[in-house]
Amino acid sequence: MGVRHAREYADILKELTEAVSAIEDSYTFFEMEAGEWAALGEEDRREVMEALADDVFFGLGEQPVIAVGSGEITYHPKHHVIEVSQGDNVTRMVRLV
């Protein structure tokens, strides 16, 4: 199926990277421990979060909801958005058009 989008993928990826980075324990998606995450430099952390955002984006094409750490990423195809939430709070909406 895939996530349908009209915006440039690079722009979507940038926003989604920022959104998943805001989830405190998002690194656990890759089965990393807190100590491993803390040992990474800033550039390495950014690369891990970008890889996470990329994996999530393409995963949403197969599964509309993906757990990331204590957060949840949801694809709403009718509204052309990806919603990032933690608990009951929506922390970010990433527009796809």
Short mmCIF file of N, CA, C and O in Angstrom, two decimals, residues 2-66:
data_model
loop_
_atom_site.label_atom_id
_atom_site.label_comp_id
_atom_site.label_asym_id
_atom_site.label_seq_id
_atom_site.Cartn_x
_atom_site.Cartn_y
_atom_site.Cartn_z
N GLY A 2 1.67 1.49 1.01
CA GLY A 2 2.54 2.66 1.07
C GLY A 2 1.83 3.88 1.63
O GLY A 2 0.61 3.98 1.59
N VAL A 3 2.63 4.78 2.14
CA VAL A 3 2.12 6.05 2.65
C VAL A 3 2.09 7.02 1.48
O VAL A 3 3.13 7.33 0.89
N ARG A 4 0.92 7.48 1.15
CA ARG A 4 0.77 8.43 0.03
C ARG A 4 1.13 9.83 0.49
O ARG A 4 0.69 10.27 1.54
N HIS A 5 1.93 10.50 -0.34
CA HIS A 5 2.34 11.85 0.03
C HIS A 5 2.58 12.68 -1.22
O HIS A 5 2.93 12.16 -2.27
N ALA A 6 2.34 13.98 -1.09
CA ALA A 6 2.56 14.90 -2.19
C ALA A 6 3.73 15.85 -1.89
O ALA A 6 4.28 16.45 -2.79
N ARG A 7 4.09 15.97 -0.62
CA ARG A 7 5.24 16.79 -0.23
C ARG A 7 6.53 16.05 -0.55
O ARG A 7 6.54 14.83 -0.66
N GLU A 8 7.62 16.79 -0.60
CA GLU A 8 8.93 16.19 -0.80
C GLU A 8 9.23 15.25 0.37
O GLU A 8 9.04 15.63 1.53
N TYR A 9 9.73 14.06 0.04
CA TYR A 9 10.03 13.09 1.09
C TYR A 9 11.06 13.64 2.07
O TYR A 9 10.95 13.43 3.28
N ALA A 10 12.05 14.37 1.59
CA ALA A 10 13.09 14.93 2.47
C ALA A 10 12.48 15.84 3.52
O ALA A 10 12.92 15.83 4.69
N ASP A 11 11.47 16.61 3.16
CA ASP A 11 10.81 17.52 4.11
C ASP A 11 10.01 16.73 5.14
O ASP A 11 10.02 17.05 6.34
N ILE A 12 9.31 15.70 4.68
CA ILE A 12 8.55 14.85 5.59
C ILE A 12 9.50 14.15 6.56
O ILE A 12 9.26 14.11 7.77
N LEU A 13 10.59 13.61 6.02
CA LEU A 13 11.57 12.90 6.85
C LEU A 13 12.16 13.81 7.91
O LEU A 13 12.32 13.41 9.07
N LYS A 14 12.45 15.05 7.55
CA LYS A 14 13.01 16.00 8.52
C LYS A 14 12.03 16.23 9.67
O LYS A 14 12.41 16.16 10.85
N GLU A 15 10.78 16.48 9.35
CA GLU A 15 9.76 16.70 10.39
C GLU A 15 9.52 15.47 11.24
O GLU A 15 9.40 15.55 12.46
N LEU A 16 9.47 14.31 10.59
CA LEU A 16 9.24 13.07 11.32
C LEU A 16 10.43 12.74 12.21
O LEU A 16 10.26 12.26 13.34
N THR A 17 11.63 13.04 11.76
CA THR A 17 12.83 12.84 12.57
C THR A 17 12.76 13.69 13.83
O THR A 17 13.04 13.21 14.94
N GLU A 18 12.38 14.95 13.69
CA GLU A 18 12.23 15.84 14.85
C GLU A 18 11.17 15.30 15.81
O GLU A 18 11.34 15.32 17.02
N ALA A 19 10.08 14.80 15.25
CA ALA A 19 8.98 14.30 16.07
C ALA A 19 9.36 13.05 16.85
O ALA A 19 9.08 12.96 18.04
N VAL A 20 10.01 12.08 16.20
CA VAL A 20 10.40 10.87 16.93
C VAL A 20 11.52 11.15 17.91
O VAL A 20 11.62 10.50 18.95
N SER A 21 12.35 12.15 17.61
CA SER A 21 13.42 12.53 18.54
C SER A 21 12.86 13.08 19.85
O SER A 21 13.51 12.99 20.89
N ALA A 22 11.66 13.62 19.80
CA ALA A 22 11.03 14.19 20.99
C ALA A 22 10.46 13.11 21.91
O ALA A 22 10.12 13.40 23.06
N ILE A 23 10.36 11.88 21.44
CA ILE A 23 9.91 10.79 22.30
C ILE A 23 11.13 10.35 23.11
O ILE A 23 12.12 9.87 22.55
N GLU A 24 11.06 10.52 24.43
CA GLU A 24 12.22 10.31 25.30
C GLU A 24 12.94 8.99 25.07
O GLU A 24 14.14 8.94 25.01
N ASP A 25 12.23 7.91 24.98
CA ASP A 25 12.86 6.60 24.87
C ASP A 25 12.69 5.99 23.49
O ASP A 25 12.63 4.77 23.34
N SER A 26 12.69 6.83 22.47
CA SER A 26 12.49 6.34 21.11
C SER A 26 13.60 5.38 20.67
O SER A 26 13.36 4.50 19.86
N TYR A 27 14.78 5.53 21.23
CA TYR A 27 15.91 4.65 20.87
C TYR A 27 15.63 3.18 21.18
O TYR A 27 16.24 2.29 20.60
N THR A 28 14.67 2.91 22.06
CA THR A 28 14.35 1.52 22.40
C THR A 28 13.72 0.78 21.21
O THR A 28 13.69 -0.45 21.21
N PHE A 29 13.27 1.52 20.21
CA PHE A 29 12.75 0.90 18.99
C PHE A 29 13.80 -0.01 18.37
O PHE A 29 13.50 -1.03 17.80
N PHE A 30 15.07 0.39 18.50
CA PHE A 30 16.20 -0.39 17.97
C PHE A 30 16.81 -1.29 19.03
O PHE A 30 17.94 -1.75 18.88
N GLU A 31 16.06 -1.50 20.12
CA GLU A 31 16.49 -2.36 21.22
C GLU A 31 17.79 -1.87 21.85
O GLU A 31 18.62 -2.67 22.30
N MET A 32 17.99 -0.56 21.88
CA MET A 32 19.15 0.03 22.54
C MET A 32 18.83 0.25 24.01
O MET A 32 17.69 0.52 24.36
N GLU A 33 19.85 0.15 24.82
CA GLU A 33 19.73 0.46 26.25
C GLU A 33 20.04 1.94 26.45
O GLU A 33 20.70 2.57 25.62
N ALA A 34 19.60 2.47 27.58
CA ALA A 34 19.84 3.89 27.89
C ALA A 34 21.32 4.22 27.87
O ALA A 34 21.74 5.28 27.39
N GLY A 35 22.15 3.33 28.38
CA GLY A 35 23.60 3.56 28.40
C GLY A 35 24.19 3.62 27.00
O GLY A 35 25.09 4.44 26.74
N GLU A 36 23.70 2.77 26.12
CA GLU A 36 24.18 2.80 24.73
C GLU A 36 23.81 4.12 24.06
O GLU A 36 24.61 4.70 23.33
N TRP A 37 22.58 4.56 24.31
CA TRP A 37 22.11 5.82 23.74
C TRP A 37 22.94 6.99 24.29
O TRP A 37 23.37 7.86 23.53
N ALA A 38 23.19 6.98 25.59
CA ALA A 38 23.95 8.06 26.23
C ALA A 38 25.38 8.13 25.70
O ALA A 38 25.98 9.21 25.65
N ALA A 39 25.93 6.99 25.29
CA ALA A 39 27.31 6.94 24.81
C ALA A 39 27.46 7.49 23.39
O ALA A 39 28.58 7.81 22.97
N LEU A 40 26.37 7.62 22.68
CA LEU A 40 26.44 8.13 21.31
C LEU A 40 26.67 9.64 21.29
O LEU A 40 26.15 10.37 22.13
N GLY A 41 27.41 10.09 20.30
CA GLY A 41 27.60 11.51 20.08
C GLY A 41 26.36 12.11 19.44
O GLY A 41 25.47 11.39 18.96
N GLU A 42 26.31 13.42 19.38
CA GLU A 42 25.15 14.12 18.83
C GLU A 42 24.87 13.73 17.38
O GLU A 42 23.72 13.48 17.01
N GLU A 43 25.90 13.66 16.55
CA GLU A 43 25.72 13.30 15.14
C GLU A 43 25.20 11.87 15.00
O GLU A 43 24.32 11.60 14.19
N ASP A 44 25.73 10.95 15.80
CA ASP A 44 25.26 9.57 15.75
C ASP A 44 23.81 9.46 16.20
O ASP A 44 23.03 8.71 15.61
N ARG A 45 23.44 10.22 17.21
CA ARG A 45 22.05 10.22 17.67
C ARG A 45 21.12 10.72 16.57
O ARG A 45 20.06 10.15 16.33
N ARG A 46 21.54 11.77 15.88
CA ARG A 46 20.73 12.32 14.79
C ARG A 46 20.56 11.28 13.68
O ARG A 46 19.46 11.09 13.16
N GLU A 47 21.62 10.56 13.36
CA GLU A 47 21.54 9.54 12.32
C GLU A 47 20.62 8.39 12.73
O GLU A 47 19.87 7.87 11.90
N VAL A 48 20.68 8.00 14.00
CA VAL A 48 19.79 6.93 14.49
C VAL A 48 18.34 7.38 14.40
O VAL A 48 17.46 6.63 13.96
N MET A 49 18.06 8.64 14.79
CA MET A 49 16.69 9.14 14.74
C MET A 49 16.19 9.27 13.31
O MET A 49 15.02 9.01 13.02
N GLU A 50 17.08 9.65 12.38
CA GLU A 50 16.67 9.73 10.98
C GLU A 50 16.37 8.33 10.43
O GLU A 50 15.40 8.15 9.69
N ALA A 51 17.18 7.35 10.81
CA ALA A 51 16.92 5.97 10.38
C ALA A 51 15.60 5.48 10.97
O ALA A 51 14.82 4.79 10.29
N LEU A 52 15.33 5.85 12.22
CA LEU A 52 14.07 5.48 12.85
C LEU A 52 12.89 6.09 12.10
O LEU A 52 11.91 5.40 11.78
N ALA A 53 12.98 7.37 11.80
CA ALA A 53 11.90 8.05 11.08
C ALA A 53 11.67 7.40 9.71
O ALA A 53 10.53 7.19 9.29
N ASP A 54 12.74 7.06 9.02
CA ASP A 54 12.65 6.41 7.72
C ASP A 54 11.98 5.05 7.85
O ASP A 54 11.06 4.72 7.08
N ASP A 55 12.40 4.25 8.82
CA ASP A 55 11.80 2.93 9.04
C ASP A 55 10.31 3.05 9.37
O ASP A 55 9.49 2.29 8.86
N VAL A 56 9.98 4.01 10.22
CA VAL A 56 8.58 4.20 10.62
C VAL A 56 7.74 4.63 9.41
O VAL A 56 6.65 4.10 9.20
N PHE A 57 8.24 5.57 8.63
CA PHE A 57 7.49 6.05 7.47
C PHE A 57 7.12 4.88 6.56
O PHE A 57 5.96 4.74 6.17
N PHE A 58 8.09 4.05 6.23
CA PHE A 58 7.80 2.94 5.32
C PHE A 58 7.00 1.85 6.01
O PHE A 58 6.18 1.18 5.38
N GLY A 59 7.19 1.68 7.30
CA GLY A 59 6.41 0.70 8.05
C GLY A 59 4.94 1.06 8.12
O GLY A 59 4.07 0.18 8.14
N LEU A 60 4.65 2.36 8.16
CA LEU A 60 3.26 2.81 8.22
C LEU A 60 2.47 2.43 6.97
O LEU A 60 1.25 2.38 7.00
N GLY A 61 3.16 2.15 5.90
CA GLY A 61 2.49 1.70 4.69
C GLY A 61 1.92 0.30 4.84
O GLY A 61 0.99 -0.08 4.14
N GLU A 62 2.45 -0.46 5.77
CA GLU A 62 1.98 -1.83 6.02
C GLU A 62 1.11 -1.92 7.26
O GLU A 62 0.24 -2.78 7.36
N GLN A 63 1.37 -1.07 8.22
CA GLN A 63 0.71 -1.13 9.53
C GLN A 63 0.43 0.32 9.94
O GLN A 63 1.36 1.11 10.06
N PRO A 64 -0.82 0.71 10.15
CA PRO A 64 -1.15 2.12 10.38
C PRO A 64 -0.74 2.69 11.74
O PRO A 64 -0.74 3.90 11.92
N VAL A 65 -0.36 1.83 12.69
CA VAL A 65 0.07 2.30 14.01
C VAL A 65 1.34 1.56 14.39
O VAL A 65 1.40 0.33 14.32
N ILE A 66 2.37 2.33 14.77
CA ILE A 66 3.64 1.73 15.18
C ILE A 66 4.05 2.32 16.52
O ILE A 66 4.08 3.55 16.69
#
